[in-house]
Amino acid sequence: MYAEGVAVMAGRIRDEDIALVRERTAIADVISEVVTLKSAGGGNLKGLCPFHDEKSPSFNVSPARNVFYCFGCGVGGDAIKFLMDAEHLSFVESVERLAARAGIQLRYVEDDRSAPRPRPQQGQRQRLVAAHAAAVDFYRAQLTTAGARPAREFLAGRGFDRSAAERYGCGFAPDGWDLLTKHLRQQGFTHDELVTAGLSRPARSGSLIDRFRRRLMWPIRDITGDVIGFGARKLFDDDDGPKYLNTPETPIYKKSHVLYGIDQAKREIAKQGKVVVVEGYTDVMACHLADVPTAVATCGTAFGGDHISVLRRVLFDSDERAGEIIFTFDGDAAGQKAALRAFEDDQRFVGRTFIAVSPDNMDPCELRLAKGDLAVRDLVARREPLVDFALRHVIGRFDLDTVDGRVEAMRRAAPLVAKIKDREKRPEYVRKLAGDLGMEIEPVQRAVLNAAHGPQAGGAAPAAPARPGRATPAVDSPRSMVEREALKLALQEPVLAGPMFDAVEVTDYQHPVHVAVRAAVAAAGGVSTATGGAVWIERVRDACDDLAGQALIGELAVEPLRIDGEPDPRYVSITMARLQWSSVTGRIRDLKSKIQRVNPVSNKDEYFALFGELLSLEQHARALREQAAGGL
C-alpha cells in the first residue's frame, strides 16, 4: 500500500488526475517492457517475477482489472505500484511517468488543496533522465563537428555508417572543460542534479566541469528505453584515462543491473527465447546489424547475478520454456577465464548455456568487418554447450600422457560435471570425460559423486525467500474456499456482485484474514459503489489495516474465479448463498449446543426462545441450501 498524497515540493497531484492515469494505463503494456508475459488463461497473463528469482512463473497480470500479483513473493498492485517497485520511483514519479506515457497533463494543488498550482519540479528520477536525454542531443550534435573527426573515423573503421551511429545515438564529448555543463545549466538543470547524474563533476576551483571530454559516446539505456548513463571510448593518444570510461553509480545507473542494447533486443529475445551476451558496445551494434538482434553487453563490469535476473525475466526462462543463453568471448586467456566464470552462473539459468568463440579469436565487431554479416550469424549458429567448452579447457591444461596429469585433470574436471543441472546428462558426461582422459569409467564416476556431495557441489538455484506476513488462508477448507470466491467476486466483478455481496455481513466470514478484507470492502464504500478495475482494488487495499489482508487483496484480484466461462448473477447468488449457509449452519450447531445446556423446566422462556430461533435458522438454512444448489 502506498500513500497517494506524497508531495513534491509544495504540491500534490489532484486525485482525479491520479484516477485518470490509472484508467488510461494498460498495465500489461507497462509490465511487458520489463517482463515477458504469456497467456495464463481466462484473459490473464503470467511471467517470471521481477522482484524475486524463480524458475516457474508465479507473477500474474490481469489486464481486465489493470492489476498484478505474484503468488511467489506476494507483491501486487496496479501500474503505479509496479513502477514504484521495479524502478524504485516515488508515488509521484510513477504517476508522472505514466501520465507522460498516456499524454495526460497533470494538475497540482497546494497542500490545503485550495487551488490549482503550476507543475512543480519533477521527481528526481525524471530530472536525471531528462538531463541525460538533453546530453544525448548535445553529444549527437557534436559528432558532426570538425573536432569529432576521430570519432567518426573510429566508427567508420569498424564498419558503422552514419545511420548506424544515429540508430544507437552515438555522439562526441568535445574538447572543452565545461561545454556540456554550461549547456545543461542553461536548460535549467541544477548544480546538484548534474553531479548526481554523473554528467559533471566538481573541479578543484569549486566550479563544475564535464565528466567526459574528447571521447566517443554511447548512451546507455535501461530496459524501458530511458537513457541512464554513458559509455565513453578513448580516441586520442594523449588521453591518459582508461580505454573505456562509464558513468559512475548514480540513483538511476547501477552497472550490475544494466545491459547495453536490452532496450532494442528485448522483444526479439522474448520472441526467439534466446540471448547472445557479447563484451562491448561495438559488438552489440555489429550483431544487431548482422541480423543477430538478441545481442546485449554488460557495461563496465563482469556478467553477474543481477544481469542474469534481468535476462531470465525477458527470456521467460522457466521450467515451462527454457531459453538459450549464448556467450561470445575472445579466445584469449581473459576470454576463457570469463567463459569459466559464466559456467559458474549456469545454475541460475533454467535454460541451456552455450559459448561461441571465433576460430580466429575475433570479437563479433572484428568478425563482421573482416568476413561480413554471415560470419557473425555463423559464429552464433556454431555455438557449443558451455560445459563442453569448460571441460575441454580444464583438461587441456594437463599432460594426459602421464598418470599424474590424467588424475589431476580428473580431479579438476569432476566438479564441473557434478554441477551440470540436468542430472540425466551427468552419466553421459562422466563417460565422455572418461574417454577424453583415457581412463576407466569407475574412478571418474566416483570423483564426480564425491564432488556432487562435497561443499562445492552444484545444486538448484536458491529458493525464493518467504515473504513475512503473507496471508495463508486454509485453502483446503470448503468454507474458506467459498469465502475466498466471494471476495474475488467483490474485487474482480463489483458491478456484478453489487448488493448481493454487500447484503452478506462481515460476521458471515470466519477466516481472520478474510474478515479483514471484507471489512476493508465495507470501509471502501461497499461493492455497490464500485465500478471495478485498479482504482477500486487500490481503494480496498488502502482501507485495509491488516498487512496480510493487503497482500491477499492483491492475490485475489488476479486469481481466476472457480467457474468455466464468464460469471453471471446466478453464480454470484450461488456463491453468496453458500457463504451464508456455512455461517448459518455454524450458528445452528452453536444454538443446539446451547439448548442442550438450558433446563426447559426452570428456564422455560429462554428454552422456547432459543428453540424458536433454531427453527427460524433451520428454515433459513434450507432456503440457502436450495439457492446454493448447483455448486462451485
XYZ file of C-alpha atoms in Angstrom:
632
model
C 0.000 0.000 0.000
C 1.198 3.485 -0.695
C 0.077 6.994 0.054
C -1.320 8.998 -2.824
C -0.772 12.267 -1.059
C 3.018 12.137 -1.292
C 4.116 15.686 -2.004
C 6.698 17.007 -4.407
C 7.968 20.372 -3.275
C 4.837 22.234 -2.090
C 2.073 20.471 -4.008
C 0.357 17.203 -4.782
C -1.275 15.652 -7.817
C -5.030 16.007 -7.931
C -6.851 12.808 -7.022
C -8.997 12.835 -10.163
C -5.841 13.001 -12.311
C -4.378 10.006 -10.493
C -7.596 8.103 -11.167
C -7.428 9.112 -14.843
C -3.845 7.860 -15.105
C -4.925 4.501 -13.670
C -7.863 4.317 -16.039
C -5.854 5.080 -19.178
C -2.845 2.928 -18.355
C -2.730 -0.590 -19.778
C -0.786 -2.415 -17.108
C 0.209 -5.255 -19.438
C 1.979 -2.775 -21.737
C 3.900 -1.286 -18.806
C 4.952 -4.616 -17.328
C 5.811 -6.225 -20.677
C 8.637 -3.701 -21.034
C 10.329 -5.465 -18.126
C 8.805 -8.957 -18.042
C 7.933 -11.286 -20.903
C 4.275 -12.201 -20.428
C 2.453 -15.267 -21.734
C -1.185 -16.252 -21.598
C -2.283 -17.799 -18.312
C -5.835 -18.498 -19.452
C -9.003 -16.674 -18.534
C -7.662 -13.454 -20.019
C -4.801 -13.293 -17.507
C -1.067 -13.196 -18.262
C 1.914 -14.638 -16.414
C 5.669 -14.279 -16.336
C 8.743 -14.558 -14.142
C 8.564 -12.211 -11.185
C 10.896 -9.186 -11.431
C 11.058 -8.943 -7.642
C 12.434 -12.384 -6.741
C 14.219 -15.255 -8.504
C 12.005 -18.141 -9.565
C 12.065 -20.955 -12.087
C 8.309 -21.319 -12.609
C 6.224 -18.229 -13.402
C 4.072 -17.107 -10.484
C 3.777 -13.439 -11.491
C 0.224 -12.828 -12.741
C -1.228 -9.828 -14.554
C -4.929 -9.148 -15.010
C -5.357 -6.711 -17.930
C -9.112 -6.544 -17.354
C -8.629 -5.194 -13.829
C -5.285 -3.477 -14.502
C -3.556 -5.162 -11.547
C -0.705 -7.607 -10.952
C 0.135 -10.080 -8.211
C 2.974 -12.523 -7.598
C 1.899 -15.735 -5.878
C 5.549 -16.396 -5.058
C 6.550 -13.290 -3.105
C 3.180 -11.618 -2.519
C 3.951 -8.308 -4.259
C 0.958 -6.838 -6.059
C -0.859 -3.692 -7.070
C -1.535 -1.505 -10.071
C 0.750 0.028 -12.709
C 1.760 2.834 -10.350
C 2.846 0.335 -7.698
C 4.705 -1.717 -10.301
C 6.820 1.254 -11.368
C 7.465 2.178 -7.741
C 8.813 -1.309 -7.013
C 10.520 -2.058 -10.340
C 12.090 1.356 -10.960
C 12.458 2.484 -7.322
C 10.348 5.559 -8.002
C 8.259 7.579 -5.604
C 4.492 7.557 -5.977
C 4.532 10.965 -7.656
C 7.359 9.976 -10.004
C 5.449 6.871 -11.065
C 2.268 8.835 -11.727
C 4.234 11.411 -13.727
C 5.887 8.689 -15.797
C 2.562 7.038 -16.627
C 0.868 10.369 -17.272
C 3.525 11.316 -19.805
C 3.094 7.914 -21.428
C -0.679 8.371 -21.698
C -0.500 12.027 -22.787
C -2.232 13.280 -19.654
C -1.482 16.785 -18.354
C -1.333 16.520 -14.597
C -2.644 19.236 -12.333
C -1.190 20.008 -8.932
C -2.731 21.626 -5.884
C -1.329 23.189 -2.730
C -1.187 21.088 0.407
C -4.503 22.586 1.514
C -5.987 21.600 -1.868
C -7.392 25.112 -2.172
C -6.394 25.925 -5.745
C -4.610 24.516 -8.772
C -0.924 25.332 -8.989
C 1.718 25.175 -11.717
C 3.586 21.944 -12.263
C 6.287 21.612 -9.578
C 9.792 20.356 -10.058
C 9.701 16.771 -11.289
C 10.799 13.832 -9.170
C 14.491 13.092 -9.040
C 14.492 10.212 -11.479
C 12.602 12.186 -14.116
C 15.026 15.072 -13.722
C 18.081 12.831 -14.082
C 16.605 11.054 -17.111
C 15.744 14.410 -18.666
C 19.316 15.620 -18.116
C 20.652 12.520 -19.868
C 18.234 12.983 -22.772
C 19.477 16.549 -23.195
C 23.074 15.306 -23.019
C 22.358 12.762 -25.777
C 21.152 15.559 -28.067
C 24.230 17.626 -27.227
C 26.691 14.809 -27.883
C 24.963 13.758 -31.110
C 25.152 17.300 -32.443
C 28.848 17.440 -31.558
C 29.552 14.297 -33.625
C 29.141 16.329 -36.814
C 31.707 18.976 -35.839
C 35.277 19.202 -37.092
C 36.705 18.243 -33.698
C 34.784 14.953 -33.786
C 36.545 13.653 -36.893
C 38.478 10.975 -34.931
C 35.182 9.708 -33.533
C 33.625 9.449 -36.997
C 36.739 7.709 -38.302
C 36.634 5.245 -35.406
C 33.036 4.310 -36.230
C 33.708 4.077 -39.974
C 36.797 1.990 -39.329
C 34.648 -0.557 -37.547
C 32.015 -0.719 -40.252
C 29.416 1.670 -38.830
C 27.984 4.284 -41.142
C 26.037 7.407 -40.235
C 22.696 5.603 -39.995
C 24.183 3.069 -37.552
C 25.588 5.886 -35.430
C 22.182 7.563 -35.380
C 20.380 4.317 -34.545
C 22.499 3.855 -31.415
C 22.670 7.550 -30.542
C 26.451 7.770 -30.821
C 27.941 11.159 -30.058
C 31.108 13.032 -29.188
C 32.195 14.748 -25.977
C 34.059 17.843 -27.201
C 37.430 19.211 -26.142
C 36.228 21.680 -23.565
C 36.146 21.668 -19.811
C 32.525 22.607 -19.250
C 30.692 22.841 -22.573
C 28.060 20.234 -21.671
C 27.740 21.587 -18.136
C 27.028 25.125 -19.367
C 24.591 23.798 -21.960
C 22.606 21.843 -19.373
C 22.676 24.670 -16.838
C 21.144 26.926 -19.480
C 18.347 24.383 -19.823
C 17.517 24.674 -16.142
C 19.375 21.738 -14.611
C 20.952 22.492 -11.262
C 24.489 22.004 -9.986
C 23.382 19.129 -7.735
C 21.386 17.423 -10.475
C 24.349 17.344 -12.873
C 26.670 15.958 -10.214
C 24.105 13.375 -9.084
C 23.536 12.327 -12.705
C 27.266 11.748 -13.197
C 27.380 14.148 -16.152
C 29.518 16.751 -14.374
C 31.985 16.726 -11.519
C 33.401 19.402 -9.223
C 36.759 20.908 -10.144
C 39.394 21.949 -7.626
C 38.228 25.511 -8.046
C 34.765 24.502 -6.886
C 33.142 25.012 -10.277
C 31.673 22.182 -12.349
C 33.408 20.550 -15.302
C 32.264 17.879 -17.735
C 32.921 14.286 -16.730
C 33.559 13.208 -20.341
C 35.912 15.023 -22.736
C 37.314 14.157 -26.181
C 35.626 10.770 -26.312
C 33.223 8.805 -28.487
C 29.962 8.462 -26.569
C 27.337 5.714 -26.398
C 24.119 6.389 -24.496
C 23.234 3.520 -22.178
C 19.515 2.862 -21.901
C 17.530 0.848 -19.395
C 15.046 -1.800 -20.451
C 12.297 0.820 -20.957
C 14.465 2.922 -23.284
C 15.368 5.765 -20.908
C 18.977 6.964 -21.130
C 20.521 6.473 -17.689
C 24.239 6.725 -18.401
C 27.025 6.818 -20.979
C 29.945 4.742 -22.151
C 32.902 6.756 -23.437
C 35.738 5.422 -25.629
C 39.214 6.977 -25.664
C 40.250 8.376 -29.067
C 43.472 10.321 -28.505
C 46.906 9.021 -27.547
C 47.477 11.838 -25.075
C 44.340 10.859 -23.143
C 45.768 9.191 -20.053
C 42.390 7.824 -18.931
C 41.131 4.237 -19.328
C 40.186 2.892 -22.739
C 36.514 2.906 -21.758
C 35.050 5.205 -19.134
C 31.492 4.726 -17.899
C 29.046 6.776 -15.899
C 29.644 6.247 -12.163
C 26.996 4.659 -9.957
C 24.042 7.035 -9.622
C 20.454 6.770 -8.352
C 19.406 5.640 -11.841
C 22.552 3.878 -13.124
C 23.527 0.614 -11.438
C 26.076 -1.085 -13.651
C 25.426 -4.530 -12.192
C 21.807 -4.282 -13.408
C 22.387 -2.686 -16.818
C 22.753 -4.494 -20.132
C 23.642 -2.402 -23.159
C 21.232 -2.962 -26.043
C 18.493 -4.573 -23.921
C 16.003 -1.883 -24.955
C 16.388 -2.809 -28.633
C 16.879 -6.550 -28.109
C 14.194 -7.388 -25.549
C 11.369 -8.175 -27.963
C 13.494 -10.482 -30.126
C 14.940 -12.143 -27.013
C 11.411 -12.912 -25.823
C 10.286 -13.997 -29.299
C 13.241 -16.274 -30.036
C 13.833 -17.485 -26.473
C 17.494 -16.735 -26.998
C 20.027 -14.114 -25.912
C 23.592 -13.525 -27.098
C 25.892 -11.959 -24.498
C 28.817 -10.067 -26.039
C 31.570 -7.973 -24.481
C 31.241 -4.431 -25.830
C 29.126 -1.702 -27.381
C 30.524 -2.197 -30.878
C 29.889 -5.948 -30.609
C 26.213 -5.287 -29.833
C 25.968 -2.935 -32.815
C 27.717 -5.420 -35.099
C 25.448 -8.292 -34.049
C 22.251 -6.288 -34.460
C 23.312 -5.010 -37.878
C 24.277 -8.561 -38.892
C 20.759 -9.786 -38.082
C 21.571 -11.180 -34.644
C 19.082 -8.890 -32.874
C 19.255 -10.645 -29.489
C 22.726 -9.365 -28.533
C 23.387 -7.436 -25.300
C 26.520 -6.490 -23.349
C 27.467 -5.581 -19.817
C 28.586 -2.021 -19.084
C 31.955 -1.788 -17.423
C 31.522 -4.784 -15.152
C 31.584 -8.568 -15.263
C 28.444 -10.509 -16.116
C 26.789 -11.386 -12.813
C 23.723 -12.401 -10.866
C 21.742 -9.201 -11.379
C 22.252 -9.414 -15.135
C 21.005 -12.995 -15.012
C 17.841 -11.905 -13.218
C 17.151 -9.307 -15.915
C 17.696 -11.782 -18.742
C 15.636 -14.560 -17.173
C 12.609 -12.292 -16.953
C 12.964 -11.191 -20.566
C 13.681 -14.736 -21.756
C 10.759 -16.164 -19.779
C 13.441 -18.625 -18.640
C 11.348 -21.152 -16.716
C 10.557 -24.827 -16.371
C 7.850 -24.307 -18.977
C 10.093 -22.640 -21.559
C 13.845 -22.998 -21.131
C 15.752 -20.412 -23.122
C 19.205 -20.335 -24.702
C 21.967 -18.141 -23.331
C 24.915 -17.824 -25.708
C 28.131 -16.182 -24.522
C 30.655 -14.871 -27.031
C 34.133 -14.434 -25.597
C 37.506 -13.802 -27.132
C 39.615 -16.944 -27.435
C 42.454 -15.433 -25.414
C 43.185 -16.243 -21.764
C 40.918 -13.449 -20.488
C 38.059 -14.671 -22.648
C 38.489 -18.243 -21.478
C 38.521 -17.105 -17.865
C 35.293 -15.158 -18.474
C 33.720 -18.250 -20.032
C 34.556 -20.372 -16.991
C 33.141 -17.695 -14.733
C 29.952 -17.785 -16.819
C 29.741 -21.543 -16.262
C 29.709 -20.890 -12.520
C 26.496 -18.902 -13.100
C 24.981 -21.661 -15.246
C 22.994 -22.975 -12.274
C 20.957 -19.780 -12.088
C 19.509 -20.299 -15.558
C 16.864 -22.898 -16.257
C 17.762 -22.794 -19.923
C 20.851 -24.098 -21.658
C 24.068 -22.096 -21.765
C 26.382 -22.056 -24.770
C 29.598 -20.404 -25.870
C 30.543 -19.127 -29.301
C 34.244 -18.434 -29.919
C 35.512 -17.271 -33.290
C 38.180 -19.578 -34.788
C 40.332 -16.509 -35.384
C 39.768 -15.157 -31.863
C 37.944 -12.155 -33.268
C 35.092 -10.463 -31.481
C 31.794 -10.008 -33.387
C 32.703 -6.487 -34.484
C 36.065 -7.580 -35.894
C 34.479 -10.659 -37.466
C 31.806 -8.613 -39.237
C 34.408 -6.182 -40.526
C 36.693 -8.929 -41.794
C 34.231 -11.507 -43.117
C 30.792 -9.905 -43.251
C 27.396 -10.328 -41.631
C 27.078 -14.029 -42.478
C 30.198 -14.815 -40.464
C 28.628 -13.239 -37.373
C 25.474 -15.298 -37.808
C 27.565 -18.445 -38.327
C 29.522 -17.707 -35.142
C 26.309 -17.815 -33.133
C 24.972 -20.826 -35.036
C 28.165 -22.825 -34.279
C 27.775 -22.412 -30.527
C 28.695 -25.321 -28.278
C 27.419 -26.197 -24.808
C 29.288 -24.205 -22.199
C 30.013 -27.315 -20.151
C 31.808 -28.916 -23.143
C 33.983 -25.846 -23.543
C 34.710 -25.695 -19.818
C 35.720 -29.373 -19.652
C 37.941 -29.097 -22.701
C 39.613 -26.004 -21.283
C 40.232 -27.612 -17.880
C 41.674 -30.917 -19.054
C 43.687 -29.140 -21.754
C 45.937 -27.704 -19.058
C 47.310 -31.127 -18.100
C 49.624 -33.658 -19.735
C 47.272 -36.564 -20.345
C 50.171 -38.806 -21.391
C 51.122 -39.148 -17.712
C 49.273 -40.801 -14.830
C 49.638 -37.724 -12.638
C 48.302 -35.488 -15.409
C 45.236 -37.667 -16.030
C 44.400 -37.968 -12.314
C 44.807 -34.237 -11.677
C 42.696 -33.412 -14.757
C 40.002 -35.769 -13.460
C 40.038 -34.064 -10.049
C 39.663 -30.618 -11.618
C 37.009 -31.635 -14.156
C 34.807 -33.767 -11.873
C 33.266 -30.747 -10.043
C 32.208 -29.291 -13.407
C 30.323 -32.465 -14.302
C 28.817 -32.528 -10.800
C 27.454 -29.011 -11.397
C 25.502 -29.932 -14.535
C 21.957 -29.047 -13.521
C 20.338 -31.610 -15.828
C 21.057 -34.719 -13.752
C 20.097 -37.039 -16.605
C 23.033 -35.711 -18.624
C 25.628 -36.331 -15.916
C 26.191 -40.049 -16.672
C 26.830 -39.212 -20.339
C 29.333 -36.538 -19.386
C 31.009 -38.991 -16.987
C 31.509 -41.373 -19.899
C 32.682 -38.544 -22.154
C 35.157 -37.300 -19.541
C 36.493 -40.812 -19.006
C 37.012 -41.184 -22.744
C 38.730 -37.800 -23.085
C 41.058 -38.669 -20.203
C 41.734 -42.214 -21.399
C 40.606 -43.646 -18.051
C 38.164 -46.293 -16.872
C 34.693 -45.012 -16.093
C 34.594 -46.165 -12.428
C 37.202 -43.776 -10.951
C 35.728 -40.853 -12.913
C 32.256 -41.743 -11.670
C 33.485 -41.848 -8.053
C 35.193 -38.476 -8.458
C 32.001 -36.910 -9.795
C 29.883 -38.405 -6.997
C 32.337 -37.165 -4.372
C 32.251 -33.703 -5.928
C 28.465 -33.746 -6.037
C 28.271 -34.407 -2.300
C 31.079 -32.066 -1.334
C 30.886 -28.427 -0.276
C 31.322 -27.207 -3.854
C 28.543 -29.350 -5.243
C 26.257 -27.784 -7.730
C 22.637 -27.528 -6.839
C 19.420 -25.920 -7.678
C 19.057 -22.182 -7.545
C 18.241 -20.930 -4.085
C 14.603 -20.890 -3.234
C 12.850 -17.579 -3.202
C 12.727 -16.051 0.235
C 9.423 -16.339 2.009
C 7.608 -13.065 2.455
C 6.845 -12.343 6.103
C 3.208 -11.830 6.926
C 1.825 -13.459 3.795
C -1.823 -14.435 4.104
C -2.233 -18.212 4.240
C -5.953 -18.981 4.186
C -6.879 -22.625 4.657
C -7.399 -23.396 1.000
C -8.320 -26.996 1.758
C -11.310 -25.899 3.809
C -14.560 -25.776 1.792
C -15.776 -22.840 3.870
C -12.564 -20.918 3.317
C -12.748 -21.568 -0.420
C -16.264 -20.124 -0.553
C -15.187 -17.043 1.410
C -12.266 -16.600 -0.966
C -14.524 -16.886 -4.019
C -16.925 -14.294 -2.624
C -14.078 -11.835 -2.053
C -12.752 -12.446 -5.563
C -16.166 -11.545 -6.951
C -16.185 -8.345 -4.890
C -12.764 -7.316 -6.191
C -12.926 -8.558 -9.776
C -16.636 -8.177 -10.590
C -18.012 -5.482 -8.254
C -20.709 -4.345 -10.673
C -21.972 -7.913 -10.960
C -21.623 -8.738 -7.261
C -23.234 -5.478 -6.165
C -25.933 -5.597 -3.462
C -25.787 -9.413 -3.230
C -22.280 -9.191 -1.813
C -22.949 -6.199 0.416
C -26.019 -7.923 1.934
C -23.797 -10.606 3.494
C -22.256 -9.183 6.659
C -18.672 -9.478 7.807
C -19.908 -11.770 10.602
C -20.586 -14.441 7.979
C -16.831 -14.741 7.313
C -14.734 -16.976 9.530
C -11.099 -16.810 8.450
C -9.500 -13.788 10.187
C -7.744 -12.522 7.053
C -10.963 -12.850 5.053
C -12.718 -10.905 7.790
C -10.141 -8.121 7.424
C -10.615 -7.973 3.643
C -14.427 -7.980 3.949
C -14.194 -5.138 6.450
C -11.939 -3.226 4.048
C -14.518 -3.624 1.265
C -17.108 -2.065 3.556
C -14.715 0.704 4.601
C -14.055 1.475 0.922
C -17.751 2.211 0.434
C -19.058 -1.238 -0.382
C -19.219 -3.128 -3.649
C -22.404 -1.343 -4.736
C -20.441 1.914 -5.097
C -17.601 0.449 -7.177
C -17.077 0.344 -10.933
C -14.139 -2.050 -10.853
C -10.562 -2.003 -12.079
C -7.335 -0.959 -10.419
C -8.848 2.120 -8.753
C -11.376 0.006 -6.858
C -8.810 -2.597 -5.847
C -6.424 0.059 -4.558
C -9.278 1.706 -2.675
C -9.946 -1.562 -0.850
C -6.241 -2.125 -0.240
C -5.875 1.378 1.209
C -8.831 0.743 3.515
C -7.317 -2.471 4.880
C -5.324 -2.117 8.100
C -4.197 -5.751 8.136
C -0.874 -6.432 6.353
C -1.841 -9.994 5.481
C -5.155 -8.684 4.203
C -3.401 -6.146 1.969
C -1.343 -8.930 0.416
C -4.400 -11.149 -0.022
C -6.270 -8.375 -1.844
C -3.572 -8.288 -4.494
C -3.665 -12.071 -4.775
C -7.448 -12.313 -5.062
C -7.529 -9.538 -7.659
C -5.794 -11.785 -10.218
C -6.694 -15.311 -9.082
C -9.113 -16.909 -11.579
C -12.698 -17.500 -10.478
C -13.717 -21.110 -9.968
C -16.064 -21.160 -12.937
C -15.730 -22.073 -16.592
C -16.726 -19.118 -18.694
C -17.942 -15.716 -17.584
C -19.592 -15.257 -14.172
C -23.242 -14.185 -14.093
C -25.733 -13.094 -11.397
C -26.720 -16.719 -10.771
C -23.111 -17.597 -9.948
C -22.884 -14.675 -7.530
C -26.160 -15.761 -5.915
C -24.921 -19.345 -5.503
C -21.594 -18.210 -4.021
C -23.160 -15.831 -1.501
C -25.779 -18.428 -0.542
C -23.088 -21.000 0.133
C -21.182 -18.484 2.199
C -24.235 -17.691 4.302
C -25.214 -21.347 4.554
C -21.840 -22.195 6.113
C -22.315 -19.374 8.599
C -25.918 -20.281 9.390
C -25.167 -23.984 9.898
C -22.379 -22.979 12.276
C -24.823 -20.852 14.281
C -27.293 -23.749 14.262
C -24.674 -26.044 15.823
C -23.880 -23.456 18.473
C -27.590 -22.944 19.196
C -28.284 -26.670 19.531
C -25.402 -26.960 21.968
C -26.752 -24.049 23.983
C -30.301 -25.513 24.044
C -28.950 -28.759 25.478
C -27.468 -26.797 28.347
C -30.751 -24.994 29.187
C -33.218 -26.611 31.571
C -36.643 -26.496 29.826
C -38.444 -26.601 33.198
C -36.608 -23.951 35.227
C -35.790 -21.766 32.192
C -38.850 -22.366 30.064
C -38.943 -18.893 28.452
C -35.274 -18.981 27.434
C -35.643 -22.532 26.178
C -38.604 -21.748 23.899
C -36.935 -18.530 22.689
C -33.839 -20.455 21.697
C -35.935 -23.209 20.168
C -37.885 -20.669 18.099
C -34.606 -19.087 16.884
C -33.375 -22.554 15.963
C -36.456 -23.274 13.849
C -36.053 -19.925 12.082
C -32.380 -20.584 11.350
C -33.076 -24.094 10.080
C -35.716 -22.693 7.730
C -33.254 -20.075 6.532
C -30.610 -22.784 6.051
C -32.985 -24.837 3.880
C -33.679 -21.799 1.704
C -29.981 -21.090 1.337
C -29.255 -24.710 0.505
C -31.818 -24.591 -2.318
C -30.356 -21.292 -3.544
C -26.842 -22.720 -3.459
C -27.789 -25.823 -5.478
C -25.509 -26.166 -8.491
C -22.239 -25.982 -6.607
C -18.930 -24.297 -7.227
